[in-house]
mmCIF file of C-alpha atoms in Angstrom:
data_model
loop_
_atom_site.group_PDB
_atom_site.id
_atom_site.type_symbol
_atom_site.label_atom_id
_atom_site.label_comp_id
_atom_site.label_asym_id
_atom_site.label_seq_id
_atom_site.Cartn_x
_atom_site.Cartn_y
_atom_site.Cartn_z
ATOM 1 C CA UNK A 1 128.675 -88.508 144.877
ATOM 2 C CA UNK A 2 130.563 -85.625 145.961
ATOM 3 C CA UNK A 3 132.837 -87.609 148.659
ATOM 4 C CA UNK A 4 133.785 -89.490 145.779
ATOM 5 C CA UNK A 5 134.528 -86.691 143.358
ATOM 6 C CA UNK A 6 136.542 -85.009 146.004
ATOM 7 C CA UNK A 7 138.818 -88.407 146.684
ATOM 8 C CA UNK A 8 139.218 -89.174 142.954
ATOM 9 C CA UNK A 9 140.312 -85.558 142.255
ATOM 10 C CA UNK A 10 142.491 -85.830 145.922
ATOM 11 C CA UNK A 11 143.969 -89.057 144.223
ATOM 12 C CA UNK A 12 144.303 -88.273 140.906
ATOM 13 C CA UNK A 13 146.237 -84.800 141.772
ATOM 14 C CA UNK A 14 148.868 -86.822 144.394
ATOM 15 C CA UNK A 15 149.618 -89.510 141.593
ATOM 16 C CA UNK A 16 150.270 -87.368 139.207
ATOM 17 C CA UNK A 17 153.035 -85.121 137.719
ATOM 18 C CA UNK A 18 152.923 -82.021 139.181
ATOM 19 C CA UNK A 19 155.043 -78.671 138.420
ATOM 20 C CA UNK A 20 154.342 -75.256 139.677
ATOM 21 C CA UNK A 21 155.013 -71.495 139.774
ATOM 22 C CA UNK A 22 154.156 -68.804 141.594
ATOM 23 C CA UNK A 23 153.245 -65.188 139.787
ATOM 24 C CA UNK A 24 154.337 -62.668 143.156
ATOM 25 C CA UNK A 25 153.827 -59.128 141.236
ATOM 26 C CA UNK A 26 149.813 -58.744 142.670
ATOM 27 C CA UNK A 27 150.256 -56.371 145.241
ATOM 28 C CA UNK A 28 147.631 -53.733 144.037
ATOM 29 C CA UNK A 29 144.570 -53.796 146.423
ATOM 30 C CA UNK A 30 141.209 -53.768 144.822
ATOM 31 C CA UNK A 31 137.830 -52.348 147.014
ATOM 32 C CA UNK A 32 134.944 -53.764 146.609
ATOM 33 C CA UNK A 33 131.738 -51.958 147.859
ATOM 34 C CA UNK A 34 129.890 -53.868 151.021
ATOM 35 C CA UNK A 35 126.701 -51.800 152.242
ATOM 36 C CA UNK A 36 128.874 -48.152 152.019
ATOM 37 C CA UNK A 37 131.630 -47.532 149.968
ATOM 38 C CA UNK A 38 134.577 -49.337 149.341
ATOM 39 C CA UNK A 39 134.577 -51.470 152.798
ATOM 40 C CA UNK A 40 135.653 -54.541 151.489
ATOM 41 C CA UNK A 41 139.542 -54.715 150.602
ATOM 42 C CA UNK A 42 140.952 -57.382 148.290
ATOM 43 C CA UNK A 43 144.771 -58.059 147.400
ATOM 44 C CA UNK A 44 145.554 -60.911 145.219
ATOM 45 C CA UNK A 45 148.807 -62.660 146.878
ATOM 46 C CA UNK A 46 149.561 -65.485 144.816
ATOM 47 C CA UNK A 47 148.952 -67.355 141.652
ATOM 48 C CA UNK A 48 150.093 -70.841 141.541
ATOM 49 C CA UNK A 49 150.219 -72.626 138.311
ATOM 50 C CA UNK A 50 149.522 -76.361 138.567
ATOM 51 C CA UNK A 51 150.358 -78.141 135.302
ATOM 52 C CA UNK A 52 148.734 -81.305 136.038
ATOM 53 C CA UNK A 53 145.226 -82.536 134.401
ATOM 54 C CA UNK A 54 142.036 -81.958 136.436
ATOM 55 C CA UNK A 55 138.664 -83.393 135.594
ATOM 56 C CA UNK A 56 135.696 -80.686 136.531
ATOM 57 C CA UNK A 57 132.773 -82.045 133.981
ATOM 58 C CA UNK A 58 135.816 -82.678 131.161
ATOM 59 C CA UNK A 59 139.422 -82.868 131.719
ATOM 60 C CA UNK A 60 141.935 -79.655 131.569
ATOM 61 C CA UNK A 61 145.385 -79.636 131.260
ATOM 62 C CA UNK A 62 146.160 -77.510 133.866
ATOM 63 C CA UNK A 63 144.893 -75.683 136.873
ATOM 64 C CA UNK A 64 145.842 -72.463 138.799
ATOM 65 C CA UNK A 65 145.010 -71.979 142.777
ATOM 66 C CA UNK A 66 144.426 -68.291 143.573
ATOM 67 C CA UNK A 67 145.021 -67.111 147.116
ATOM 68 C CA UNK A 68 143.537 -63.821 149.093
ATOM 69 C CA UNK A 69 143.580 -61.782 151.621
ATOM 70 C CA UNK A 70 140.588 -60.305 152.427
ATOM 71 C CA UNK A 71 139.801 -57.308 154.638
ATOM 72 C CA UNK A 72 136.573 -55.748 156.062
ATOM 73 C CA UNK A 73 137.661 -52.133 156.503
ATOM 74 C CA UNK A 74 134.026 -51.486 157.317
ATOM 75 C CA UNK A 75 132.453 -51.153 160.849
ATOM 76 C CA UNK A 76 129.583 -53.556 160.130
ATOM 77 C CA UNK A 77 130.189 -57.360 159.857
ATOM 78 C CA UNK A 78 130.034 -59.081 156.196
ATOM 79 C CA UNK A 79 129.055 -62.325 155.061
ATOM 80 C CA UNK A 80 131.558 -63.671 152.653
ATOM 81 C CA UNK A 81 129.132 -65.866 150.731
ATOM 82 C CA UNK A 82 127.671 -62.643 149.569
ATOM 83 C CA UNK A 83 130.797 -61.676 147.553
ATOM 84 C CA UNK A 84 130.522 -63.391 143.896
ATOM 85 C CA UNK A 85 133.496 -64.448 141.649
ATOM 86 C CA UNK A 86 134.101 -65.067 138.225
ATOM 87 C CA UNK A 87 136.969 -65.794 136.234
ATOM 88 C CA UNK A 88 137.546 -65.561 132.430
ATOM 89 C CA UNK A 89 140.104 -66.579 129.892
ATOM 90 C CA UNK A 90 139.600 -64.992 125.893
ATOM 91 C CA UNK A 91 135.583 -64.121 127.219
ATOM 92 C CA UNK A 92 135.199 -67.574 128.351
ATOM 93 C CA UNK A 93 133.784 -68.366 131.865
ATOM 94 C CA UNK A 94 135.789 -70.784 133.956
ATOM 95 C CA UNK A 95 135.018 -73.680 136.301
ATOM 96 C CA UNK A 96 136.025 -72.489 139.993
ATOM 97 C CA UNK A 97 136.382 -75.409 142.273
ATOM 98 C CA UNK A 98 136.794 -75.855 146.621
ATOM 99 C CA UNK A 99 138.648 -78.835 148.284
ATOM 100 C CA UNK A 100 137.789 -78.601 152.079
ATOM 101 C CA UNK A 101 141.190 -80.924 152.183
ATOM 102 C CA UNK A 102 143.615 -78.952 150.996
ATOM 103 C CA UNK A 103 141.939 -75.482 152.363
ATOM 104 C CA UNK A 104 141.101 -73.943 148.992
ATOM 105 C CA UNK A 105 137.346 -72.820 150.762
ATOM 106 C CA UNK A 106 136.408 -69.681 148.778
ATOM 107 C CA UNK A 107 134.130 -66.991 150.083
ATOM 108 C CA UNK A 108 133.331 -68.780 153.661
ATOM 109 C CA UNK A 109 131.914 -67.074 156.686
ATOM 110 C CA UNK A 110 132.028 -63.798 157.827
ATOM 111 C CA UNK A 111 133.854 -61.243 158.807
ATOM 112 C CA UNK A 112 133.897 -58.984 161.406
ATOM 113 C CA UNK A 113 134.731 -55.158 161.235
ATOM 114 C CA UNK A 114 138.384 -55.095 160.844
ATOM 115 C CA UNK A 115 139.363 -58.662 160.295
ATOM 116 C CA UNK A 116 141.209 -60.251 157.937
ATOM 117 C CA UNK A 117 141.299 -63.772 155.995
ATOM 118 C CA UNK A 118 143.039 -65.796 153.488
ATOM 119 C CA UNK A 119 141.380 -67.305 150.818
ATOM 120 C CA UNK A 120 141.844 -69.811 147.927
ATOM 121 C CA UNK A 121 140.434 -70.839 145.436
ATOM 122 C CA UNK A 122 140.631 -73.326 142.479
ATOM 123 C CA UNK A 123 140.279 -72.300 138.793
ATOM 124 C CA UNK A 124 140.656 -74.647 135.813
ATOM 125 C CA UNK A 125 142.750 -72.921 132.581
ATOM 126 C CA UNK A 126 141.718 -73.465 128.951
ATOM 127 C CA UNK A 127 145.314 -71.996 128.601
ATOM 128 C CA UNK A 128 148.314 -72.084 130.476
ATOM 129 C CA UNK A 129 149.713 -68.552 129.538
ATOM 130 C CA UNK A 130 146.533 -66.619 128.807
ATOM 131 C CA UNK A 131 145.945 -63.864 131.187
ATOM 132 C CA UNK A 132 142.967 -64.178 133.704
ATOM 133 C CA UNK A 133 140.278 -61.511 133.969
ATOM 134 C CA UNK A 134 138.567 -61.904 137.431
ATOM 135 C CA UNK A 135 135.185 -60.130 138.396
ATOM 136 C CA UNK A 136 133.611 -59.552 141.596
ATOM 137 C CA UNK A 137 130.483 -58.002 142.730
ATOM 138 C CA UNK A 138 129.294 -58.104 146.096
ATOM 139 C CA UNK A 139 125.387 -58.702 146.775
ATOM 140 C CA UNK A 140 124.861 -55.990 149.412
ATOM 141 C CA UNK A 141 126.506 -53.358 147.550
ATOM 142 C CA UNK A 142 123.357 -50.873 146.688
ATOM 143 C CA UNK A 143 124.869 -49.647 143.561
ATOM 144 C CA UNK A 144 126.097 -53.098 141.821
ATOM 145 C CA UNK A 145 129.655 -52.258 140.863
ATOM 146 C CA UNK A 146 131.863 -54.594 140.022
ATOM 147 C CA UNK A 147 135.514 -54.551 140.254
ATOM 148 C CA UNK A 148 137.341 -56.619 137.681
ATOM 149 C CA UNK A 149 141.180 -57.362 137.702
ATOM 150 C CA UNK A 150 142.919 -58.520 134.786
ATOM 151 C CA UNK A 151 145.944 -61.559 136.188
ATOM 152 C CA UNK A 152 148.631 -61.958 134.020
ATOM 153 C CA UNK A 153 149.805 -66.057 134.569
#
């Protein structure tokens, strides 16, 4: 069922209308604790606005893709799965979404001390200029902080 899924949505997106922008103005790092402090570094690169409808469970208007760059600053190696995501719009929890086809793969693999790696990842939008609020805690992290970035679209 979710070969299928994945081609309707592939379709559905490449038939459609489709206009875009990019927000550039993310540059601020944020640190995120692995197993010792702040060893995990985060910058938000890119927010691309896709105003063309997407059906996750119901159908949005409009979707954004987020993309990463993700450093381990630490000396031991991280598994990326570990590292949890959430995005909000007015307190609501969002649908986040993968497509293995376009490369939007989220929070894949690991990393090894001192590498890097882009990420992306899908997020539907109740609204289309509402600012995002994005959360992340990482499992390993002894003293569950989370670091939460507010993403003005």
């Amino acid at each position: 069922m979710s070969k299928k899924f994945i081609i309707c949505l592939i379709l559905f997106t490449l038939c459609s209308f489709n206009t875009s922008y990019s927000n550039n103005n993310l540059n601020e790092s944020l640190n995120l604790n692995n197993t010792n402090d702040e060893n995990v570094k985060i910058e938000i690169k890119n927010v691309e606005i896709i105003n063309s409808a997407i059906n996750l469970d119901e159908i949005y208007e409009a979707y954004s893709i987020i993309t990463m760059n993700i450093v381990n600053t630490g000396l031991d190696y991280m598994e990326l799965s570990n590292i949890n995501y959430y995005f909000y719009q007015n307190h609501k929890k969002l649908q986040t979404f993968i497509q293995s086809e376009n490369g939007y793969l989220g929070f894949v693999g690991t990393l090894e001390s001192g590498e890097e790696k882009e990420i992306k990842i899908g997020v539907v939008l109740e609204e289309k200029n509402t600012p995002l609020k994005l959360v992340f805690e990482n499992l390993n992290d002894i003293n569950k902080e989370k670091v939460i970035k507010k993403i003005n679209i």
